[in-house]
Short mmCIF file of C-alpha atoms in Angstrom, two decimals:
data_model
loop_
_atom_site.label_atom_id
_atom_site.label_comp_id
_atom_site.label_asym_id
_atom_site.label_seq_id
_atom_site.Cartn_x
_atom_site.Cartn_y
_atom_site.Cartn_z
CA MET A 1 15.04 67.02 -114.55
CA ILE A 2 12.03 68.23 -116.24
CA VAL A 3 9.64 65.45 -117.00
CA THR A 4 7.11 66.34 -119.83
CA SER A 5 4.63 63.98 -121.18
CA ILE A 6 4.10 65.74 -124.53
CA GLU A 7 5.17 63.91 -127.79
CA GLU A 8 7.47 65.26 -130.44
CA ARG A 9 7.01 63.37 -133.85
CA LEU A 10 9.05 64.02 -136.63
CA VAL A 11 7.12 64.26 -139.71
CA SER A 12 7.18 65.24 -143.09
CA PHE A 13 4.66 66.39 -145.89
CA GLU A 14 4.83 67.71 -149.40
CA SER A 15 4.60 71.11 -151.11
CA GLY A 16 5.45 71.67 -154.60
CA GLY A 17 7.00 68.27 -154.93
CA GLU A 18 9.39 68.60 -152.07
CA PRO A 19 9.37 66.99 -148.75
CA LEU A 20 9.04 69.63 -145.92
CA HIS A 21 10.91 68.85 -142.83
CA ALA A 22 8.43 69.24 -139.63
CA VAL A 23 7.93 68.49 -136.08
CA LEU A 24 4.60 67.65 -134.69
CA HIS A 25 4.07 68.64 -131.04
CA LEU A 26 1.42 66.91 -129.28
CA PRO A 27 -0.31 67.18 -125.98
CA PRO A 28 -0.96 64.48 -123.77
CA ASP A 29 -4.56 64.65 -124.26
CA ALA A 30 -6.77 65.32 -126.98
CA PRO A 31 -5.91 68.98 -128.17
CA THR A 32 -8.29 71.56 -128.30
CA MET A 33 -6.57 73.22 -131.44
CA THR A 34 -3.82 72.57 -133.67
CA LEU A 35 -1.51 75.44 -134.78
CA VAL A 36 0.73 75.54 -138.05
CA PHE A 37 3.71 77.72 -137.17
CA SER A 38 5.21 79.49 -139.96
CA HIS A 39 8.92 81.08 -139.17
CA PRO A 40 10.61 84.29 -139.91
CA PHE A 41 13.05 84.12 -142.74
CA ALA A 42 16.90 84.30 -143.45
CA GLU A 43 18.99 85.46 -140.35
CA GLU A 44 15.78 86.07 -138.34
CA LYS A 45 14.77 82.33 -138.45
CA LYS A 46 18.23 81.26 -137.11
CA CYS A 47 17.81 83.62 -134.33
CA ALA A 48 14.26 82.66 -133.60
CA HIS A 49 14.98 78.76 -133.41
CA ARG A 50 14.93 78.48 -129.97
CA THR A 51 11.93 80.64 -128.92
CA MET A 52 10.02 78.75 -131.52
CA VAL A 53 10.88 75.38 -130.06
CA GLU A 54 10.15 76.84 -126.46
CA ALA A 55 6.84 78.04 -127.74
CA ALA A 56 5.59 74.96 -129.29
CA ARG A 57 6.64 72.95 -126.37
CA ALA A 58 4.78 75.45 -124.06
CA LEU A 59 1.80 75.42 -126.34
CA ALA A 60 1.46 71.37 -126.57
CA ASP A 61 1.82 71.40 -122.38
CA ALA A 62 -0.98 73.71 -122.48
CA GLY A 63 -3.49 71.72 -124.67
CA PHE A 64 -2.47 72.57 -128.16
CA ALA A 65 -0.93 70.72 -130.95
CA VAL A 66 1.73 72.78 -132.94
CA LEU A 67 3.08 71.83 -136.44
CA ARG A 68 6.54 73.42 -136.59
CA PHE A 69 8.06 73.10 -140.26
CA ASP A 70 10.67 74.60 -142.22
CA HIS A 71 9.59 76.34 -145.61
CA ARG A 72 11.23 75.15 -148.73
CA GLY A 73 14.61 76.56 -149.06
CA CYS A 74 14.80 76.92 -145.30
CA GLY A 75 16.27 74.83 -142.31
CA ASP A 76 16.14 71.25 -142.81
CA SER A 77 13.95 71.43 -145.68
CA PRO A 78 15.16 70.73 -149.38
CA GLY A 79 16.32 73.30 -151.78
CA ALA A 80 18.02 76.68 -152.23
CA PHE A 81 16.91 79.73 -150.39
CA GLY A 82 17.11 81.83 -153.33
CA ALA A 83 14.97 79.34 -155.81
CA TYR A 84 11.57 80.23 -153.82
CA ASP A 85 9.23 83.11 -153.51
CA LEU A 86 6.47 84.36 -151.36
CA GLN A 87 3.93 82.36 -153.38
CA ASP A 88 5.73 79.11 -152.83
CA TRP A 89 6.09 79.83 -149.19
CA ARG A 90 2.13 80.49 -148.84
CA GLU A 91 1.77 77.23 -150.65
CA ASP A 92 3.77 75.61 -147.85
CA ILE A 93 1.49 77.03 -145.09
CA ALA A 94 -1.46 75.68 -147.18
CA GLN A 95 -0.11 72.11 -147.59
CA ALA A 96 1.00 72.31 -143.84
CA LEU A 97 -2.68 73.42 -142.85
CA ASP A 98 -4.01 70.10 -145.06
CA PHE A 99 -1.59 67.77 -143.79
CA THR A 100 -2.35 68.98 -139.90
CA ALA A 101 -5.93 68.72 -140.60
CA HIS A 102 -5.58 64.95 -141.54
CA GLU A 103 -3.28 64.27 -138.82
CA VAL A 104 -5.11 65.67 -135.85
CA ALA A 105 -8.56 65.66 -135.24
CA ALA A 106 -8.59 69.17 -133.89
CA PRO A 107 -9.57 72.69 -135.49
CA VAL A 108 -6.57 74.21 -137.03
CA GLY A 109 -5.10 77.65 -136.52
CA LEU A 110 -2.10 79.76 -137.60
CA LEU A 111 0.79 81.08 -135.67
CA GLY A 112 3.55 83.23 -137.36
CA LEU A 113 6.51 85.16 -136.63
CA ARG A 114 7.69 88.12 -138.57
CA LEU A 115 7.36 87.56 -142.37
CA GLY A 116 6.07 83.85 -141.38
CA ALA A 117 3.33 85.72 -139.70
CA THR A 118 2.53 87.87 -142.80
CA LEU A 119 2.73 84.90 -144.89
CA ALA A 120 0.51 83.00 -142.35
CA ALA A 121 -2.34 86.33 -142.44
CA GLN A 122 -2.18 86.09 -146.16
CA VAL A 123 -3.12 82.67 -146.23
CA ALA A 124 -5.67 82.88 -143.79
CA GLU A 125 -7.56 85.53 -145.91
CA GLN A 126 -7.90 82.48 -148.61
CA ARG A 127 -9.08 80.12 -145.81
CA GLN A 128 -11.85 81.37 -143.89
CA GLN A 129 -12.36 78.38 -141.83
CA THR A 130 -8.67 79.26 -139.95
CA ALA A 131 -9.87 78.53 -136.06
CA SER A 132 -7.42 81.06 -134.81
CA LEU A 133 -4.74 83.31 -136.08
CA VAL A 134 -1.76 84.61 -134.00
CA LEU A 135 0.67 87.11 -135.62
CA TRP A 136 3.83 87.72 -133.66
CA GLU A 137 5.39 91.01 -134.75
CA PRO A 138 4.14 90.57 -138.34
CA ILE A 139 5.63 92.64 -141.17
CA ILE A 140 2.66 95.23 -142.23
CA ASP A 141 4.81 97.27 -144.55
CA GLY A 142 7.00 95.31 -147.11
CA GLU A 143 8.98 98.36 -147.98
CA ARG A 144 9.99 99.29 -144.39
CA TYR A 145 11.18 95.62 -143.75
CA ILE A 146 13.34 95.79 -146.85
CA ARG A 147 14.74 98.90 -145.32
CA GLN A 148 15.17 97.13 -141.92
CA ASN A 149 17.11 94.49 -143.54
CA LEU A 150 19.37 96.67 -145.52
CA ARG A 151 20.21 98.47 -142.59
CA ARG A 152 21.18 95.72 -140.55
CA THR A 153 23.58 94.63 -143.46
CA MET A 154 24.97 98.03 -143.30
CA ILE A 155 25.68 98.26 -139.76
CA LYS A 156 27.08 94.98 -139.69
CA ALA A 157 29.52 95.78 -142.65
CA MET A 158 30.32 99.04 -141.01
CA MET A 159 31.14 97.12 -137.68
CA THR A 160 33.02 94.21 -139.56
CA ALA A 161 35.17 96.72 -141.49
CA HIS A 162 35.94 98.91 -138.12
CA GLU A 163 37.18 95.64 -136.11
CA GLY A 164 39.15 94.84 -139.14
CA GLY A 165 40.77 98.30 -139.03
CA GLU A 166 39.37 99.50 -142.29
CA GLU A 167 37.32 102.76 -143.19
CA SER A 168 33.75 101.46 -142.89
CA ASP A 169 31.48 101.76 -145.81
CA GLY A 170 28.22 99.95 -145.21
CA ALA A 171 26.38 101.95 -147.68
CA ALA A 172 29.14 100.72 -150.40
CA ALA A 173 28.54 97.18 -149.51
CA ALA A 174 24.43 97.67 -149.98
CA ARG A 175 25.11 99.25 -153.17
CA ALA A 176 27.35 96.17 -154.45
CA SER A 177 24.78 93.98 -153.47
CA GLN A 178 22.12 95.96 -155.44
CA ALA A 179 24.24 96.27 -158.34
CA ALA A 180 24.57 92.48 -158.42
CA GLY A 181 20.77 92.27 -158.89
CA THR A 182 20.25 91.21 -155.42
CA VAL A 183 19.36 92.43 -151.83
CA ASP A 184 21.63 91.21 -149.12
CA PHE A 185 19.59 90.50 -145.91
CA ASP A 186 22.39 89.66 -143.56
CA GLY A 187 24.23 87.25 -145.74
CA TYR A 188 20.97 85.89 -147.71
CA GLN A 189 20.84 86.88 -151.29
CA VAL A 190 17.04 87.85 -152.00
CA SER A 191 16.65 88.23 -155.55
CA GLU A 192 14.95 91.21 -157.45
CA PRO A 193 11.60 89.59 -157.87
CA ILE A 194 11.40 88.54 -154.32
CA ARG A 195 12.27 91.87 -153.25
CA GLU A 196 9.28 93.18 -155.42
CA GLN A 197 7.01 90.51 -153.93
CA MET A 198 8.03 91.89 -150.30
CA ALA A 199 7.75 95.55 -151.21
CA GLN A 200 4.26 94.91 -152.17
CA ILE A 201 3.40 93.81 -148.65
CA ASN A 202 0.90 95.87 -147.23
CA LEU A 203 -1.25 94.07 -144.72
CA LEU A 204 -3.75 97.14 -144.03
CA ASP A 205 -4.60 97.51 -147.78
CA PRO A 206 -6.77 95.75 -148.21
CA PRO A 207 -8.33 95.18 -144.66
CA PRO A 208 -8.11 91.88 -143.41
CA ALA A 209 -11.22 89.62 -143.37
CA CYS A 210 -10.42 86.58 -141.89
CA ALA A 211 -13.49 86.13 -139.59
CA GLY A 212 -11.97 84.02 -136.81
CA PRO A 213 -10.10 85.46 -133.71
CA ALA A 214 -6.76 87.18 -134.55
CA LEU A 215 -3.99 88.13 -132.21
CA VAL A 216 -1.37 90.72 -133.12
CA LEU A 217 1.23 90.46 -130.65
CA ASN A 218 3.47 93.45 -130.52
CA ILE A 219 7.17 92.69 -128.85
CA SER A 220 9.01 95.45 -127.84
CA ALA A 221 11.53 96.75 -125.60
CA THR A 222 9.06 99.66 -124.26
CA GLY A 223 6.00 97.17 -123.93
CA SER A 224 3.77 99.71 -125.30
CA ALA A 225 1.77 99.14 -128.42
CA ALA A 226 3.12 100.11 -132.03
CA GLU A 227 0.56 102.08 -133.93
CA PRO A 228 0.45 99.98 -136.81
CA MET A 229 0.00 96.68 -134.85
CA GLN A 230 -3.01 98.24 -133.19
CA ARG A 231 -4.42 99.28 -136.38
CA LEU A 232 -4.06 95.98 -138.02
CA ALA A 233 -5.72 94.40 -134.98
CA ASP A 234 -8.44 96.67 -135.30
CA ALA A 235 -8.71 95.84 -138.92
CA TYR A 236 -9.67 92.27 -138.03
CA PRO A 237 -13.40 91.61 -137.40
CA ARG A 238 -12.36 89.93 -134.06
CA GLY A 239 -8.87 91.24 -133.79
CA GLU A 240 -6.78 91.94 -130.59
CA ALA A 241 -3.46 93.57 -130.13
CA ILE A 242 -1.37 92.60 -127.17
CA SER A 243 1.87 94.34 -126.21
CA VAL A 244 4.61 92.50 -124.22
CA ARG A 245 7.93 93.57 -123.25
CA ALA A 246 10.60 91.18 -124.47
CA GLU A 247 13.82 91.39 -126.57
CA PRO A 248 13.26 90.84 -130.53
CA VAL A 249 13.87 87.26 -130.37
CA TRP A 250 14.31 87.21 -134.13
CA GLN A 251 17.37 89.47 -133.92
CA ARG A 252 19.42 87.69 -131.05
CA ILE A 253 21.31 84.49 -130.94
CA GLY A 254 21.64 83.22 -127.28
CA VAL A 255 19.43 82.96 -124.36
CA ILE A 256 16.64 84.82 -124.52
CA ASP A 257 13.73 85.30 -122.25
CA ALA A 258 10.46 84.52 -124.46
CA GLU A 259 8.41 83.68 -121.64
CA PRO A 260 6.23 87.18 -121.74
CA ILE A 261 5.62 86.27 -125.56
CA ILE A 262 4.59 82.79 -124.95
CA SER A 263 2.58 83.10 -121.77
CA ALA A 264 0.47 86.01 -123.81
CA THR A 265 -0.07 83.51 -126.56
CA VAL A 266 -1.36 80.80 -124.54
CA GLU A 267 -3.60 82.90 -122.01
CA TRP A 268 -5.02 84.57 -125.28
CA LEU A 269 -5.80 81.20 -127.03
CA ARG A 270 -7.35 79.87 -123.88
CA ARG A 271 -9.76 82.61 -124.05
CA GLN A 272 -11.08 81.91 -127.45
CA MET B 1 14.68 120.92 -125.40
CA SER B 2 17.90 121.59 -123.79
CA ASP B 3 21.11 119.65 -124.48
CA GLN B 4 21.08 117.84 -121.39
CA GLN B 5 17.42 116.77 -121.76
CA LEU B 6 18.20 115.50 -125.04
CA LYS B 7 21.41 113.47 -123.91
CA GLN B 8 19.03 112.08 -120.78
CA GLN B 9 16.61 111.15 -123.31
CA ILE B 10 19.16 109.26 -125.44
CA LYS B 11 20.59 107.44 -122.45
CA GLU B 12 17.10 106.19 -121.20
CA MET B 13 16.32 105.10 -124.87
CA ILE B 14 19.62 103.24 -124.96
CA VAL B 15 19.17 101.17 -121.52
CA GLU B 16 15.53 100.53 -122.32
CA ARG B 17 15.90 99.19 -125.76
CA LEU B 18 19.27 97.29 -125.25
CA PHE B 19 17.91 95.98 -121.87
CA LEU B 20 20.88 97.31 -120.08
CA ASP B 21 21.46 96.73 -116.72
CA ALA B 22 22.57 100.29 -115.97
CA ASP B 23 21.22 103.66 -114.58
CA PRO B 24 21.12 106.06 -117.40
CA ALA B 25 22.05 108.83 -114.99
CA GLU B 26 25.38 107.35 -114.77
CA MET B 27 26.06 107.07 -118.13
CA GLY B 28 28.96 109.46 -119.14
CA ASP B 29 28.25 111.61 -122.08
CA ASP B 30 31.59 110.76 -123.68
CA GLU B 31 31.62 107.16 -122.44
CA ASN B 32 32.32 104.66 -125.01
CA LEU B 33 29.19 102.75 -125.78
CA MET B 34 30.70 100.01 -127.82
CA GLU B 35 33.48 99.43 -125.32
CA ASN B 36 31.48 99.86 -121.94
CA TYR B 37 28.17 98.44 -122.86
CA GLY B 38 29.27 95.57 -125.33
CA ILE B 39 27.18 97.34 -127.98
CA ASP B 40 27.18 95.27 -131.20
CA SER B 41 25.68 95.52 -134.51
CA VAL B 42 22.30 94.18 -133.50
CA ASN B 43 22.27 96.79 -130.62
CA LEU B 44 23.14 99.58 -133.04
CA PHE B 45 20.26 98.66 -135.20
CA GLU B 46 18.03 98.88 -131.98
CA ILE B 47 19.71 102.52 -131.52
CA VAL B 48 18.60 103.57 -134.92
CA VAL B 49 15.40 102.36 -134.40
CA GLY B 50 14.83 103.98 -131.19
CA LEU B 51 16.55 107.55 -132.46
CA GLU B 52 14.21 107.54 -135.61
CA GLU B 53 10.98 106.84 -133.56
CA GLN B 54 11.81 108.82 -130.49
CA PHE B 55 13.27 111.94 -132.14
CA GLU B 56 11.39 111.65 -135.60
CA ILE B 57 14.26 111.65 -137.78
CA SER B 58 15.62 109.81 -140.54
CA PHE B 59 18.90 108.02 -141.12
CA GLU B 60 20.51 108.08 -144.64
CA ASP B 61 22.84 105.56 -145.97
CA GLU B 62 25.58 108.03 -145.61
CA ASP B 63 25.02 108.67 -142.25
CA PHE B 64 26.16 105.22 -140.99
CA SER B 65 29.73 105.38 -139.30
CA VAL B 66 31.14 103.98 -136.27
CA ASP B 67 32.21 107.61 -135.16
CA LEU B 68 28.42 108.52 -135.10
CA PHE B 69 27.98 105.92 -132.49
CA ALA B 70 30.74 106.46 -130.36
CA ASN B 71 29.03 107.90 -127.41
CA VAL B 72 25.87 109.88 -126.27
CA ASN B 73 27.60 113.18 -127.34
CA SER B 74 28.14 112.21 -130.93
CA LEU B 75 24.54 110.64 -131.13
CA ALA B 76 22.82 114.11 -129.56
CA ASP B 77 24.92 115.93 -132.17
CA PHE B 78 23.41 113.85 -134.99
CA VAL B 79 19.85 114.38 -133.47
CA GLU B 80 20.16 117.88 -133.23
CA ARG B 81 21.59 118.27 -136.77
CA LYS B 82 18.90 116.31 -138.48
CA ARG B 83 16.25 118.44 -136.63
CA SER B 84 17.65 121.48 -137.39
#
């Protein structure tokens, strides 16, 4: 049996008048830093849940406090997914930072995965006092992110039709969703205004100015750095790109070995 | 690049990207990928991204069909067609 002395406290803070569900992971001793953890969205959040829990526990075990929370319309927080937009979710992060600064006596940094990392990076641009910024496989190009999600939807429709013995037409499913004024992200309906906001994401333009240390963690099957991730890290005044070989934790449900991702993050944070 | 080299590269890409416990050299060109390697929709997405990145091709909406992902032969034919 594994016995751990870290504390996990169920907490709540307000954003946009809604109480957000959160878990505060605290190390046994006074933390050297607190990290606000912003999750990925839609199907990617469901897939990444276990990895995020494991990461928060490992970070707490290494001396960092972590606030893991659900954005409005996601997970255990109130509201419908389609009722909020990217600005609302950035506001959630800002409120989480204020709450954490009030709750824990330690510098506050940001950690995010996929779209959660992108939103964290955008919030960090407005808050120059961010202690550290850790971006796990951030969405750098919003149009590419939308294309990826549409493809997943098409492939899933194609496979579902195939398993049911029907003619597959994933493209038709995507067109039907678009005709309804939404974009289907693997079962999550994204409204046209949010799609527009996502399409405008470009973390390289304007170049980031966040002055604190920034880690861009590239997670891939090859373990080699993707060129856009390296460019993003280079754009930060104190940026560093690290690549790890691991399965895409935001795409798979089941037991996934996220240890390379977590270890690389802990080691990098300890060096700051 | 010869036809055999292309197929070998596709096999290596599939094994690497899907974290398969398999030897690319032992994959048959016409082996059914979905049945023999348990390839699902998540895996197919990885294969699409891998083909686009490695062979600098681009999938169109109309390209998506189960037959395309049937085996290494069909994938190699698709890559050749896109590059020609």
